[in-house]
């Protein structure tokens, strides 16, 4: 979060790209230009906060196709579309695919910067969520296999006695391991543990 | 044998006899004129005579002319010589009838009759009645209708036409006939002594006569029968004499002979020499047909008619209304109608028919021209409507093409704004920004210009233009559209530049139609098939434009209808694009056709004649 955001501008129109980069520069952003979707994919973005300003219509893969590709690769930088002609069809597709905004050229500075800020905010949010999930996964990964077995059964709502019986261990041992799991996962109650389990399931699904 | 010979001879003789009966004898008519061959009176009389004497296969007639050439020759010895000459000349062709043309000829015949062709009937013509009377009784076989010169009627008429005339000039000559005419004239003029003074220029030298006539004042009228010889002994034909007088006289000249008409006289009551000839001819016919000379019941006298020369009527300002209706008017330029009524009618009819035909054709031509114009206008409107439709289809691309530079401009100005706010000296950067703004501005206006050119309702042009330029002008828009549709567009220009003559916009329209059509054909196909290739190539007589797509191709049953109006396989298609494309191509003397490609997809071909090989663009759209 401490690193400054980097804005990626993908537009085949050099003149527009240059102008946009200039504006972003003047507005205090660090920005990088790419002449095509392929060009952008060839130069993997460093893991920095930022967003992509993407022209819808470009030779080769279009902005929409690039958006899909980015998502597939997990390069989840927020995307703002820019288009010379905002037809309903492509704007709907873009928004459905999770675009932050769909802006028509020529675009007002305030509109652009506003969208940019929202995109960066979303990026920050996504990053926070991602960091949190990472931490969660790390915590979960620190559980021993016995502790995971206990965790699963706690989440399933089983009492210690049943867990001890199922696992063939002493009830006292189960108690000790429950305490261990809650400490490792940094939760204070069974309810909290249940919520966390829910989050984890979500992450593994996602 | 002998018997047979006798029969042959008899047959031969019979044949000869038959032949003799079958070939009618040629009848000879000898015409003897008093004067020379070219005397107008003789020429006219001869004409009337010859056109009347009937000759035919069963009664062939030969006419011989002889001229006594009096009064240049004369006297007893001359008469005898001529008589001998004629007798000997015509011994082998003895005349059946003799015609005496003029009283000298009649006098000669009467005098030489015992020597010359006695018993041959004589028909006289152009002989004065006083001569006949003074020689009467003529032999019974000398017949004819005499003439009488009606001087009085002529003078009377002249005075009527010139009411202010107070002076009568009468000109005569010196030969016996001249003297005879003078005598008659003197008798007749007495009648007018109350109204006019009479002045005889009788037997004067021609010079003196002409001088006197030239000195005349306005109130005189001249009358003359002409003369054969003047006071100096110079010979004339009377017509020559009259011609000279009429030319010199400061007064209208009247005369008693119709042969003088045209010599400058106003006119007069005249017997007609042609009529005399015809009368004599009829008499000759009767005699040749075997009529007895005494049985013919000939008229007493040749009639006279009033003859006038229209030109003189005008010259002397004679009241047209005062000309009697039965007068023979000469030299009045006959009205066109009188002269050529048949031709005129025919020509007028032909003209009317022709005019009608031409009018019909013109009407038809105009009708067709109007129809053509209407059709042209319709095609023009349709072509324009089609371009508008194309533009509608290209709206996205057009907007893109314009908004791209506009977006750059706006961002550049915003950037500049921010740079200025920052307070730092970024002049170089600002200068670059301004340069970019200018460039983008021009770019946007260029797009609009192209669009305007394409969409404007411009009159059809016939200019020379480079095909490559026309194509490259359209390229950005086509590329934008291809980009929008995710279609790869490849444009392959010709190896050498090609010039066309025609309407550049229309050719661009054709190109756009074909490219859009091709893009439609590949819509929805996998990316590797979304490809349209436009190539321009030089061919022998011009240029070939090919638009190739990788779509599904054209169904064989659609191929013949492809360029028909309102034929479309697209749900939203009007079916006009290709039909208009064909109209435009054909208006440029080219052709357009489509076929399925060798692999997949369709190929559209356009061939246009190159400028050098091009006939002027026909029709126009």
PDB file of C-alpha atoms in Angstrom, chain A residues 70-76 130 133-134 137 197-206:
ATOM      1  CA  UNK A  70      -6.449 -10.270 -17.538  1.00  0.00           C
ATOM      2  CA  UNK A  71      -9.081 -11.732 -15.297  1.00  0.00           C
ATOM      3  CA  UNK A  72      -8.214 -15.227 -16.385  1.00  0.00           C
ATOM      4  CA  UNK A  73      -4.581 -14.612 -15.488  1.00  0.00           C
ATOM      5  CA  UNK A  74      -5.602 -13.256 -12.137  1.00  0.00           C
ATOM      6  CA  UNK A  75      -4.096  -9.883 -12.978  1.00  0.00           C
ATOM      7  CA  UNK A  76      -7.014  -8.264 -11.356  1.00  0.00           C
ATOM      8  CA  UNK A 130      -6.456 -10.174  -1.052  1.00  0.00           C
ATOM      9  CA  UNK A 133      -7.211 -13.729   2.436  1.00  0.00           C
ATOM     10  CA  UNK A 134      -3.539 -14.397   2.042  1.00  0.00           C
ATOM     11  CA  UNK A 137      -4.701 -18.845   4.097  1.00  0.00           C
ATOM     12  CA  UNK A 197     -14.422 -21.134   7.799  1.00  0.00           C
ATOM     13  CA  UNK A 198     -17.008 -19.592   5.534  1.00  0.00           C
ATOM     14  CA  UNK A 199     -14.416 -17.106   4.224  1.00  0.00           C
ATOM     15  CA  UNK A 200     -11.940 -19.878   3.601  1.00  0.00           C
ATOM     16  CA  UNK A 201     -14.444 -21.917   1.686  1.00  0.00           C
ATOM     17  CA  UNK A 202     -15.172 -18.875  -0.397  1.00  0.00           C
ATOM     18  CA  UNK A 203     -11.503 -18.327  -1.172  1.00  0.00           C
ATOM     19  CA  UNK A 204     -10.932 -21.916  -2.180  1.00  0.00           C
ATOM     20  CA  UNK A 205     -14.004 -21.742  -4.409  1.00  0.00           C
ATOM     21  CA  UNK A 206     -12.936 -18.447  -5.929  1.00  0.00           C
TER      22      UNK A 206
END
